[in-house]
Amino acid sequence: SSCYTGFGNQFEILALHDMKIEGLDIQMRTSSSQNIFVYTRSDTYSENSRHNNFDGGWTMIQNVNVAGNHPSLTSLPNFDAPIMLGAGEKLSFTVAIKHSRSIGFLKGTNNYNAPTDASTDDLIVYEGSSVTNYYGGEVSSCYT
């Protein structure tokens, strides 16, 4: 399938076992250095409760400048503190970039309960949305 670009991605994961998340790999559609912002939210991200414009429930856990590894995945540095999740716990992420539509996404099915190919035996990664605008603390998302 075709890869599109946006200012980031919003998605949700479900831990199937107790786990520790130390960092993320992302699909950057550039080889230049970019500031990447990673936010988390402890509740559900879904079609019916999109959290546009960061209504106070999101926490920034990473602000890092990295060079894209296009066309391969780009590994972000480990988080300052790992994220601990218990079995059955959900966590939502926003990964955003300022001033550049350089984060890749695949056009989805508009089904926010659909697991993606990124799912493993340890966690389910659900389909999310592309970030269409990022202004540093304000996010708009619409594409799935």
PDB file of C-alpha atoms in Angstrom:
ATOM      1  CA  SER A   1       0.000   0.000   0.000  1.00  0.00           C
ATOM      2  CA  SER A   2       0.934   3.623  -0.481  1.00  0.00           C
ATOM      3  CA  CYS A   3       2.542   5.591   2.317  1.00  0.00           C
ATOM      4  CA  TYR A   4       1.251   9.104   2.961  1.00  0.00           C
ATOM      5  CA  THR A   5       2.839  11.824   5.092  1.00  0.00           C
ATOM      6  CA  GLY A   6       1.531  13.995   7.884  1.00  0.00           C
ATOM      7  CA  PHE A   7       2.629  15.884  10.979  1.00  0.00           C
ATOM      8  CA  GLY A   8       2.423  12.698  13.049  1.00  0.00           C
ATOM      9  CA  ASN A   9       0.239   9.855  14.244  1.00  0.00           C
ATOM     10  CA  GLN A  10      -2.168   9.177  17.104  1.00  0.00           C
ATOM     11  CA  PHE A  11      -2.776   5.570  18.105  1.00  0.00           C
ATOM     12  CA  GLU A  12      -3.627   3.287  20.993  1.00  0.00           C
ATOM     13  CA  ILE A  13      -2.000   0.129  22.317  1.00  0.00           C
ATOM     14  CA  LEU A  14      -3.255  -2.666  24.572  1.00  0.00           C
ATOM     15  CA  ALA A  15      -0.764  -4.622  26.677  1.00  0.00           C
ATOM     16  CA  LEU A  16      -1.501  -8.361  26.592  1.00  0.00           C
ATOM     17  CA  HIS A  17       1.086  -9.021  29.328  1.00  0.00           C
ATOM     18  CA  ASP A  18       2.850  -6.876  31.913  1.00  0.00           C
ATOM     19  CA  MET A  19       5.399  -4.917  29.912  1.00  0.00           C
ATOM     20  CA  LYS A  20       7.894  -2.094  29.798  1.00  0.00           C
ATOM     21  CA  ILE A  21       8.044   0.294  26.805  1.00  0.00           C
ATOM     22  CA  GLU A  22      11.399   2.001  26.505  1.00  0.00           C
ATOM     23  CA  GLY A  23      11.072   3.773  23.150  1.00  0.00           C
ATOM     24  CA  LEU A  24       9.489   3.889  19.701  1.00  0.00           C
ATOM     25  CA  ASP A  25      10.465   3.382  16.075  1.00  0.00           C
ATOM     26  CA  ILE A  26       8.691   5.639  13.581  1.00  0.00           C
ATOM     27  CA  GLN A  27       8.427   5.926   9.806  1.00  0.00           C
ATOM     28  CA  MET A  28      10.009   9.249   8.859  1.00  0.00           C
ATOM     29  CA  ARG A  29       9.726  10.143   5.180  1.00  0.00           C
ATOM     30  CA  THR A  30      12.916  12.230   5.250  1.00  0.00           C
ATOM     31  CA  SER A  31      16.606  11.819   5.993  1.00  0.00           C
ATOM     32  CA  SER A  32      16.960  15.308   7.507  1.00  0.00           C
ATOM     33  CA  SER A  33      16.990  16.082  11.240  1.00  0.00           C
ATOM     34  CA  GLN A  34      13.600  16.907  12.745  1.00  0.00           C
ATOM     35  CA  ASN A  35      12.222  17.656  16.229  1.00  0.00           C
ATOM     36  CA  ILE A  36       9.932  14.816  17.272  1.00  0.00           C
ATOM     37  CA  PHE A  37       7.466  15.141  20.144  1.00  0.00           C
ATOM     38  CA  VAL A  38       5.961  12.069  21.851  1.00  0.00           C
ATOM     39  CA  TYR A  39       2.912  12.376  24.118  1.00  0.00           C
ATOM     40  CA  THR A  40       0.961   9.729  26.043  1.00  0.00           C
ATOM     41  CA  ARG A  41      -2.515   9.562  27.500  1.00  0.00           C
ATOM     42  CA  SER A  42      -3.694   6.847  29.879  1.00  0.00           C
ATOM     43  CA  ASP A  43      -7.181   6.528  28.422  1.00  0.00           C
ATOM     44  CA  THR A  44      -8.646   5.384  25.147  1.00  0.00           C
ATOM     45  CA  TYR A  45      -8.015   7.160  21.882  1.00  0.00           C
ATOM     46  CA  SER A  46     -10.864   6.391  19.505  1.00  0.00           C
ATOM     47  CA  GLU A  47     -13.088   7.766  16.781  1.00  0.00           C
ATOM     48  CA  ASN A  48     -15.644   8.876  19.354  1.00  0.00           C
ATOM     49  CA  SER A  49     -13.179  10.543  21.704  1.00  0.00           C
ATOM     50  CA  ARG A  50     -10.474  12.127  19.586  1.00  0.00           C
ATOM     51  CA  HIS A  51      -8.419  14.425  21.740  1.00  0.00           C
ATOM     52  CA  ASN A  52      -7.688  17.248  19.331  1.00  0.00           C
ATOM     53  CA  ASN A  53      -6.001  20.392  20.610  1.00  0.00           C
ATOM     54  CA  PHE A  54      -4.620  18.581  23.665  1.00  0.00           C
ATOM     55  CA  ASP A  55      -7.376  19.125  26.200  1.00  0.00           C
ATOM     56  CA  GLY A  56      -5.009  18.657  29.125  1.00  0.00           C
ATOM     57  CA  GLY A  57      -4.980  14.863  29.253  1.00  0.00           C
ATOM     58  CA  TRP A  58      -1.764  14.379  27.289  1.00  0.00           C
ATOM     59  CA  THR A  59       1.743  14.324  28.801  1.00  0.00           C
ATOM     60  CA  MET A  60       4.835  15.032  26.722  1.00  0.00           C
ATOM     61  CA  ILE A  61       7.358  12.265  27.435  1.00  0.00           C
ATOM     62  CA  GLN A  62       9.892  13.072  24.717  1.00  0.00           C
ATOM     63  CA  ASN A  63      11.138  16.069  22.729  1.00  0.00           C
ATOM     64  CA  VAL A  64      14.098  14.959  20.637  1.00  0.00           C
ATOM     65  CA  ASN A  65      15.913  15.956  17.462  1.00  0.00           C
ATOM     66  CA  VAL A  66      16.643  12.948  15.239  1.00  0.00           C
ATOM     67  CA  ALA A  67      17.776  12.386  11.672  1.00  0.00           C
ATOM     68  CA  GLY A  68      15.302  10.370   9.650  1.00  0.00           C
ATOM     69  CA  ASN A  69      16.399   6.957   8.418  1.00  0.00           C
ATOM     70  CA  HIS A  70      14.204   6.965   5.288  1.00  0.00           C
ATOM     71  CA  PRO A  71      13.235   4.518   3.814  1.00  0.00           C
ATOM     72  CA  SER A  72      13.815   2.366   6.929  1.00  0.00           C
ATOM     73  CA  LEU A  73      12.279   2.913  10.353  1.00  0.00           C
ATOM     74  CA  THR A  74      13.832   5.611  12.531  1.00  0.00           C
ATOM     75  CA  SER A  75      14.558   4.577  16.119  1.00  0.00           C
ATOM     76  CA  LEU A  76      13.903   7.330  18.630  1.00  0.00           C
ATOM     77  CA  PRO A  77      16.183   7.401  21.691  1.00  0.00           C
ATOM     78  CA  ASN A  78      14.864   5.540  24.734  1.00  0.00           C
ATOM     79  CA  PHE A  79      12.422   7.493  26.888  1.00  0.00           C
ATOM     80  CA  ASP A  80      13.883   9.124  30.020  1.00  0.00           C
ATOM     81  CA  ALA A  81      11.736   6.758  32.077  1.00  0.00           C
ATOM     82  CA  PRO A  82      10.284   3.508  30.703  1.00  0.00           C
ATOM     83  CA  ILE A  83       6.500   3.173  30.551  1.00  0.00           C
ATOM     84  CA  MET A  84       5.219   0.298  32.666  1.00  0.00           C
ATOM     85  CA  LEU A  85       1.924  -1.281  31.580  1.00  0.00           C
ATOM     86  CA  GLY A  86      -0.015  -4.070  33.238  1.00  0.00           C
ATOM     87  CA  ALA A  87      -1.798  -6.801  31.296  1.00  0.00           C
ATOM     88  CA  GLY A  88      -5.053  -5.400  29.889  1.00  0.00           C
ATOM     89  CA  GLU A  89      -3.949  -1.762  30.241  1.00  0.00           C
ATOM     90  CA  LYS A  90      -4.398   0.662  27.316  1.00  0.00           C
ATOM     91  CA  LEU A  91      -2.232   3.656  26.452  1.00  0.00           C
ATOM     92  CA  SER A  92      -2.639   6.265  23.716  1.00  0.00           C
ATOM     93  CA  PHE A  93       0.265   7.942  21.913  1.00  0.00           C
ATOM     94  CA  THR A  94       0.702  11.036  19.802  1.00  0.00           C
ATOM     95  CA  VAL A  95       3.939  11.294  17.823  1.00  0.00           C
ATOM     96  CA  ALA A  96       4.215  14.730  16.213  1.00  0.00           C
ATOM     97  CA  ILE A  97       6.639  16.835  14.204  1.00  0.00           C
ATOM     98  CA  LYS A  98       6.579  20.628  13.733  1.00  0.00           C
ATOM     99  CA  HIS A  99       6.803  22.405  10.404  1.00  0.00           C
ATOM    100  CA  SER A 100       7.132  19.294   8.244  1.00  0.00           C
ATOM    101  CA  ARG A 101       4.804  16.646   6.867  1.00  0.00           C
ATOM    102  CA  SER A 102       7.501  14.018   7.338  1.00  0.00           C
ATOM    103  CA  ILE A 103       5.946  11.191   9.375  1.00  0.00           C
ATOM    104  CA  GLY A 104       4.553   8.349   7.296  1.00  0.00           C
ATOM    105  CA  PHE A 105       1.246   6.567   7.646  1.00  0.00           C
ATOM    106  CA  LEU A 106      -0.767   4.050   5.667  1.00  0.00           C
ATOM    107  CA  LYS A 107      -4.369   4.811   4.796  1.00  0.00           C
ATOM    108  CA  GLY A 108      -6.465   2.731   7.160  1.00  0.00           C
ATOM    109  CA  THR A 109      -9.980   1.346   7.328  1.00  0.00           C
ATOM    110  CA  ASN A 110     -11.549   4.000   9.612  1.00  0.00           C
ATOM    111  CA  ASN A 111     -11.985   1.204  12.157  1.00  0.00           C
ATOM    112  CA  TYR A 112     -10.339   2.331  15.397  1.00  0.00           C
ATOM    113  CA  ASN A 113     -10.729  -1.148  16.861  1.00  0.00           C
ATOM    114  CA  ALA A 114      -8.724  -2.755  14.044  1.00  0.00           C
ATOM    115  CA  PRO A 115      -5.370  -4.216  15.103  1.00  0.00           C
ATOM    116  CA  THR A 116      -2.474  -3.306  12.822  1.00  0.00           C
ATOM    117  CA  ASP A 117       0.413  -5.358  11.453  1.00  0.00           C
ATOM    118  CA  ALA A 118       2.572  -3.774  14.179  1.00  0.00           C
ATOM    119  CA  SER A 119       0.780  -5.933  16.794  1.00  0.00           C
ATOM    120  CA  THR A 120       2.755  -8.722  18.475  1.00  0.00           C
ATOM    121  CA  ASP A 121       2.142 -11.545  20.948  1.00  0.00           C
ATOM    122  CA  ASP A 122       2.756  -8.976  23.720  1.00  0.00           C
ATOM    123  CA  LEU A 123       0.663  -6.009  22.598  1.00  0.00           C
ATOM    124  CA  ILE A 124      -2.011  -4.894  20.161  1.00  0.00           C
ATOM    125  CA  VAL A 125      -1.426  -1.672  18.229  1.00  0.00           C
ATOM    126  CA  TYR A 126      -4.738  -0.258  17.031  1.00  0.00           C
ATOM    127  CA  GLU A 127      -5.364   1.802  13.924  1.00  0.00           C
ATOM    128  CA  GLY A 128      -5.294   5.521  14.686  1.00  0.00           C
ATOM    129  CA  SER A 129      -5.256   8.880  12.935  1.00  0.00           C
ATOM    130  CA  SER A 130      -2.755  11.005  11.093  1.00  0.00           C
ATOM    131  CA  VAL A 131      -1.929  14.337  12.699  1.00  0.00           C
ATOM    132  CA  THR A 132      -2.884  16.918  10.083  1.00  0.00           C
ATOM    133  CA  ASN A 133      -1.517  19.938  11.980  1.00  0.00           C
ATOM    134  CA  TYR A 134       0.807  20.370  14.956  1.00  0.00           C
ATOM    135  CA  TYR A 135       1.438  23.744  16.563  1.00  0.00           C
ATOM    136  CA  GLY A 136       3.298  22.702  19.698  1.00  0.00           C
ATOM    137  CA  GLY A 137       0.629  21.651  22.170  1.00  0.00           C
ATOM    138  CA  GLU A 138      -2.255  21.863  19.705  1.00  0.00           C
ATOM    139  CA  VAL A 139      -2.969  18.918  17.437  1.00  0.00           C
ATOM    140  CA  SER A 140      -5.581  18.336  14.750  1.00  0.00           C
ATOM    141  CA  SER A 141      -6.209  14.802  13.513  1.00  0.00           C
ATOM    142  CA  CYS A 142      -8.596  13.500  10.919  1.00  0.00           C
ATOM    143  CA  TYR A 143      -7.121  10.936   8.559  1.00  0.00           C
ATOM    144  CA  THR A 144      -7.368   7.254   9.447  1.00  0.00           C
TER     145      THR A 144
END
